[in-house]
Amino acid sequence: MDKLSDNADTKNIKAIRLINITDGKCDFESGTIPIRQHINANYFFAQTDVSLQYSPHAAPRRQYVITLKGKLKFTVSNGQSFILEPGIILIAADTFGEGHTWEILDGEEWERIYIPLEDGADDHFTAN
């Protein structure tokens, strides 16, 4: 039996959610999402483009961002930052305003998968 099935109901994956706050600013919150949680999504796509590095931008839609390769520093509009790397799920929900920036810390690549969330779909995020 694999480790995930031993206690699947109590297992979570570390997650960080980018959120909009007042005056078009962006912030983040740390928390978790449950493993084996079904997500209401119609498609996903892979991405390696790094052209938005260092450029402030909001997320084009609410979406999960699954890092496969790369270690990044994300900075939100209030100047706070966090590290994103494989094993941490990013939920990009800062869909308007100033948004966030990111930069690659190790190497020159960021391989990731985007899973856009359907309108009104629960992101299953629980803040710490």
XYZ file of N, CA and C in Angstrom:
384
model
N 0.851 -1.175 0.000
C 0.000 0.000 0.000
C 0.893 1.234 0.000
N 0.564 2.217 -0.843
C 1.394 3.419 -0.889
C 1.086 4.335 0.281
N 2.014 5.230 0.568
C 1.869 6.143 1.702
C 0.644 7.042 1.573
N 0.283 7.406 0.346
C -0.860 8.296 0.169
C -2.168 7.636 0.571
N -2.282 6.330 0.376
C -3.548 5.675 0.692
C -3.685 5.342 2.177
N -2.604 5.409 2.943
C -2.682 5.124 4.372
C -3.614 6.084 5.092
N -3.492 7.348 4.807
C -4.267 8.373 5.493
C -4.680 9.453 4.512
N -5.262 9.067 3.399
C -5.545 10.006 2.316
C -6.417 11.172 2.760
N -7.301 10.957 3.714
C -8.199 12.036 4.132
C -7.483 13.133 4.895
N -6.330 12.850 5.470
C -5.639 13.842 6.285
C -4.397 14.408 5.606
N -4.094 13.982 4.413
C -2.901 14.445 3.711
C -3.210 15.686 2.889
N -2.280 16.604 2.883
C -2.419 17.835 2.124
C -1.123 18.146 1.408
N -1.220 18.976 0.398
C -0.065 19.462 -0.337
C 0.075 20.949 -0.045
N 1.304 21.391 0.180
C 1.549 22.807 0.439
C 1.128 23.630 -0.771
N 0.474 24.753 -0.505
C 0.002 25.619 -1.576
C 0.148 27.079 -1.167
N 0.287 27.925 -2.168
C 0.318 29.380 -1.976
C -0.689 29.960 -2.953
N -1.529 30.856 -2.449
C -2.544 31.465 -3.311
C -2.289 32.961 -3.440
N -2.177 33.422 -4.680
C -2.099 34.850 -4.979
C -3.521 35.392 -4.975
N -3.741 36.508 -4.284
C -5.082 37.072 -4.170
C -5.068 38.570 -4.438
N -6.211 39.090 -4.862
C -6.389 40.527 -4.992
C -6.822 41.097 -3.652
N -6.299 42.268 -3.329
C -6.717 42.984 -2.129
C -7.136 44.394 -2.561
N -7.298 45.292 -1.635
C -7.793 46.634 -1.954
C -6.871 47.397 -2.898
N -7.454 48.338 -3.598
C -6.733 49.263 -4.489
C -5.959 48.557 -5.601
N -6.455 47.415 -6.072
C -5.812 46.716 -7.175
C -4.490 46.071 -6.829
N -4.212 45.929 -5.558
C -2.959 45.317 -5.109
C -3.109 43.799 -5.034
N -1.974 43.134 -4.924
C -1.900 41.678 -4.858
C -1.184 41.278 -3.572
N -1.635 40.202 -2.976
C -0.993 39.628 -1.795
C -0.990 38.120 -1.972
N -0.441 37.402 -1.001
C -0.481 35.946 -1.055
C -0.782 35.400 0.325
N -1.259 34.171 0.336
C -1.497 33.460 1.579
C -0.991 32.036 1.422
N -0.438 31.501 2.504
C 0.085 30.136 2.510
C -0.954 29.204 3.089
N -0.954 27.984 2.605
C -1.900 26.993 3.106
C -1.683 25.655 2.447
N -2.780 24.935 2.229
C -2.711 23.600 1.652
C -3.930 23.343 0.775
N -3.804 22.306 -0.055
C -4.955 21.721 -0.736
C -4.912 20.231 -0.448
N -6.069 19.591 -0.355
C -6.085 18.156 -0.056
C -5.621 17.331 -1.256
N -4.938 16.229 -0.971
C -4.540 15.328 -2.054
C -5.775 14.580 -2.534
N -5.695 14.078 -3.733
C -6.762 13.297 -4.354
C -8.077 14.056 -4.473
N -7.987 15.359 -4.454
C -9.170 16.203 -4.610
C -9.470 16.380 -6.096
N -10.670 16.105 -6.508
C -11.060 16.335 -7.894
C -11.220 17.835 -8.111
N -10.757 18.311 -9.249
C -10.777 19.729 -9.582
C -11.654 19.910 -10.820
N -12.560 20.878 -10.774
C -13.404 21.168 -11.929
C -12.605 21.968 -12.947
N -12.057 21.267 -13.937
C -11.269 21.894 -14.987
C -11.525 21.153 -16.286
N -11.473 21.872 -17.381
C -11.719 21.264 -18.690
C -10.448 20.930 -19.457
N -9.332 21.568 -19.095
C -8.097 21.347 -19.835
C -6.905 21.786 -18.988
N -5.715 21.449 -19.448
C -4.472 21.947 -18.858
C -3.482 22.121 -19.991
N -2.424 22.879 -19.723
C -1.386 23.025 -20.736
C -0.042 23.230 -20.060
N 1.008 22.834 -20.771
C 2.377 22.990 -20.286
C 2.951 24.288 -20.826
N 3.931 24.823 -20.094
C 4.526 26.104 -20.481
C 5.991 26.136 -20.048
N 6.827 26.715 -20.889
C 8.235 26.948 -20.536
C 8.654 28.386 -20.805
N 7.754 29.186 -21.351
C 8.048 30.575 -21.696
C 8.426 31.368 -20.435
N 9.472 32.140 -20.513
C 9.901 32.958 -19.366
C 9.885 34.452 -19.705
N 9.154 34.834 -20.750
C 9.169 36.229 -21.198
C 8.550 37.199 -20.180
N 7.709 36.718 -19.266
C 7.113 37.613 -18.264
C 7.971 37.773 -17.008
N 9.139 37.110 -16.989
C 10.020 37.244 -15.833
C 10.328 38.728 -15.596
N 10.240 39.159 -14.356
C 10.494 40.533 -13.899
C 9.383 41.523 -14.286
N 8.380 41.103 -15.043
C 7.321 42.000 -15.500
C 6.085 41.873 -14.613
N 5.644 42.965 -13.986
C 4.423 42.895 -13.178
C 3.221 42.523 -14.054
N 2.432 41.560 -13.576
C 1.247 41.143 -14.322
C 0.276 40.417 -13.398
N -0.986 40.521 -13.734
C -2.019 39.755 -13.038
C -2.209 38.429 -13.768
N -2.767 37.453 -13.089
C -3.063 36.177 -13.732
C -4.173 36.383 -14.766
N -4.088 35.722 -15.919
C -5.122 35.888 -16.940
C -6.447 35.224 -16.580
N -6.416 34.322 -15.599
C -7.590 33.580 -15.130
C -7.213 32.923 -13.815
N -8.178 32.471 -13.045
C -7.864 31.675 -11.851
C -7.351 30.322 -12.328
N -6.201 29.912 -11.777
C -5.608 28.665 -12.247
C -4.609 28.111 -11.246
N -4.489 26.799 -11.273
C -3.406 26.131 -10.559
C -2.168 26.231 -11.437
N -1.021 26.413 -10.803
C 0.257 26.397 -11.507
C 1.112 25.335 -10.814
N 1.428 24.296 -11.559
C 2.185 23.161 -11.025
C 3.605 23.242 -11.573
N 4.558 23.539 -10.709
C 5.955 23.642 -11.135
C 6.565 22.251 -11.245
N 7.094 21.944 -12.421
C 7.782 20.680 -12.656
C 9.285 20.828 -12.480
N 9.796 21.988 -12.891
C 11.235 22.248 -12.819
C 11.435 23.739 -12.630
N 12.288 24.084 -11.685
C 12.617 25.481 -11.451
C 12.371 25.892 -10.011
N 13.092 26.902 -9.599
C 12.923 27.519 -8.282
C 12.804 29.007 -8.535
N 11.716 29.604 -8.037
C 11.413 30.993 -8.347
C 11.129 31.799 -7.103
N 11.351 33.086 -7.238
C 10.954 34.042 -6.210
C 9.809 34.859 -6.784
N 8.653 34.796 -6.130
C 7.494 35.607 -6.503
C 7.428 36.794 -5.560
N 7.126 37.953 -6.101
C 6.957 39.165 -5.296
C 5.601 39.761 -5.620
N 4.839 40.088 -4.572
C 3.525 40.703 -4.752
C 3.661 42.211 -4.625
N 2.592 42.945 -4.942
C 2.679 44.397 -5.061
C 2.996 45.123 -3.757
N 2.842 44.468 -2.603
C 3.228 45.129 -1.350
C 4.695 44.893 -0.999
N 5.434 44.205 -1.866
C 6.860 43.980 -1.668
C 7.214 42.669 -0.994
N 6.240 41.963 -0.452
C 6.524 40.666 0.172
C 6.790 39.626 -0.909
N 7.526 38.586 -0.537
C 7.871 37.568 -1.519
C 7.819 36.174 -0.904
N 7.820 35.177 -1.777
C 7.856 33.775 -1.363
C 8.597 32.986 -2.427
N 9.027 31.791 -2.061
C 9.736 30.897 -2.974
C 8.764 29.839 -3.474
N 8.798 29.590 -4.771
C 7.991 28.550 -5.397
C 8.932 27.549 -6.033
N 8.678 26.265 -5.775
C 9.484 25.196 -6.345
C 8.626 23.947 -6.436
N 9.100 22.900 -7.120
C 8.300 21.684 -7.209
C 7.886 21.209 -5.810
N 6.646 20.761 -5.705
C 6.108 20.328 -4.423
C 5.227 21.364 -3.760
N 5.204 22.579 -4.307
C 4.329 23.643 -3.804
C 3.407 24.041 -4.947
N 2.114 23.960 -4.721
C 1.126 24.334 -5.731
C 0.854 25.829 -5.622
N 0.877 26.521 -6.748
C 0.507 27.932 -6.781
C -0.911 28.034 -7.315
N -1.742 28.785 -6.614
C -3.078 29.093 -7.115
C -3.060 30.577 -7.470
N -3.071 30.853 -8.759
C -3.029 32.235 -9.236
C -4.469 32.750 -9.308
N -4.823 33.608 -8.356
C -6.182 34.161 -8.299
C -6.149 35.689 -8.254
N -5.028 36.269 -8.582
C -4.882 37.736 -8.642
C -5.158 38.178 -10.079
N -6.414 38.197 -10.448
C -6.799 38.347 -11.848
C -6.988 39.789 -12.320
N -6.720 40.764 -11.464
C -6.793 42.164 -11.898
C -5.816 42.985 -11.077
N -5.584 44.200 -11.506
C -4.708 45.101 -10.759
C -3.244 44.904 -11.091
N -2.417 45.297 -10.128
C -0.964 45.300 -10.325
C -0.369 43.909 -10.499
N -0.948 42.934 -9.842
C -0.453 41.575 -9.983
C 0.853 41.318 -9.247
N 1.663 40.472 -9.815
C 2.880 39.972 -9.176
C 4.022 39.947 -10.188
N 5.219 39.725 -9.684
C 6.378 39.471 -10.542
C 7.023 38.173 -10.080
N 7.837 37.623 -10.925
C 8.605 36.440 -10.553
C 9.953 36.462 -11.244
N 10.885 35.754 -10.612
C 12.214 35.607 -11.197
C 12.742 34.221 -10.887
N 13.449 33.650 -11.826
C 14.045 32.329 -11.652
C 15.285 32.475 -10.785
N 15.385 31.647 -9.760
C 16.532 31.707 -8.850
C 17.638 30.731 -9.230
N 17.266 29.552 -9.698
C 18.256 28.535 -10.072
C 18.093 28.187 -11.544
N 19.144 28.316 -12.312
C 19.089 27.980 -13.725
C 18.397 29.053 -14.545
N 17.891 28.632 -15.693
C 17.242 29.567 -16.614
C 15.867 29.085 -17.054
N 15.370 27.991 -16.454
C 14.124 27.393 -16.916
C 13.067 27.344 -15.811
N 11.827 27.450 -16.243
C 10.684 27.177 -15.379
C 9.698 26.356 -16.193
N 9.649 25.065 -15.917
C 8.695 24.175 -16.572
C 7.500 24.034 -15.655
N 6.286 24.240 -16.216
C 5.097 24.216 -15.389
C 3.883 23.790 -16.189
N 2.869 23.393 -15.442
C 1.574 23.046 -16.012
C 0.548 23.988 -15.425
N -0.299 24.532 -16.281
C -1.408 25.373 -15.853
C -2.692 24.553 -15.934
N -3.489 24.649 -14.884
C -4.814 24.029 -14.872
C -5.817 25.139 -14.583
N -6.418 25.714 -15.625
C -7.404 26.776 -15.412
C -8.630 26.238 -14.674
N -9.121 27.012 -13.728
C -10.310 26.627 -12.981
C -11.551 27.150 -13.690
N -12.586 26.355 -13.683
C -13.851 26.802 -14.251
C -14.399 27.949 -13.422
N -15.188 28.812 -14.031
C -15.813 29.915 -13.303
C -16.597 29.386 -12.116
N -16.348 29.966 -10.963
C -17.054 29.580 -9.756
C -16.580 28.292 -9.099
N -15.595 27.611 -9.692
C -15.102 26.352 -9.126
C -14.328 26.614 -7.845
N -14.496 25.752 -6.880
C -13.764 25.801 -5.627
C -12.305 25.461 -5.892
N -11.377 26.253 -5.337
C -9.959 25.922 -5.511
C -9.456 24.994 -4.407
N -10.289 24.683 -3.421
C -9.996 23.744 -2.338
C -8.826 24.159 -1.469
N -8.502 25.444 -1.465
C -7.400 25.979 -0.678
C -7.854 26.215 0.757
N -6.999 25.822 1.711
C -7.220 26.106 3.115
C -6.015 26.899 3.614
N -6.245 28.107 4.084
C -5.156 28.950 4.591
C -4.636 28.419 5.919
N -3.343 28.631 6.172
C -2.752 28.230 7.449
C -3.246 29.134 8.561
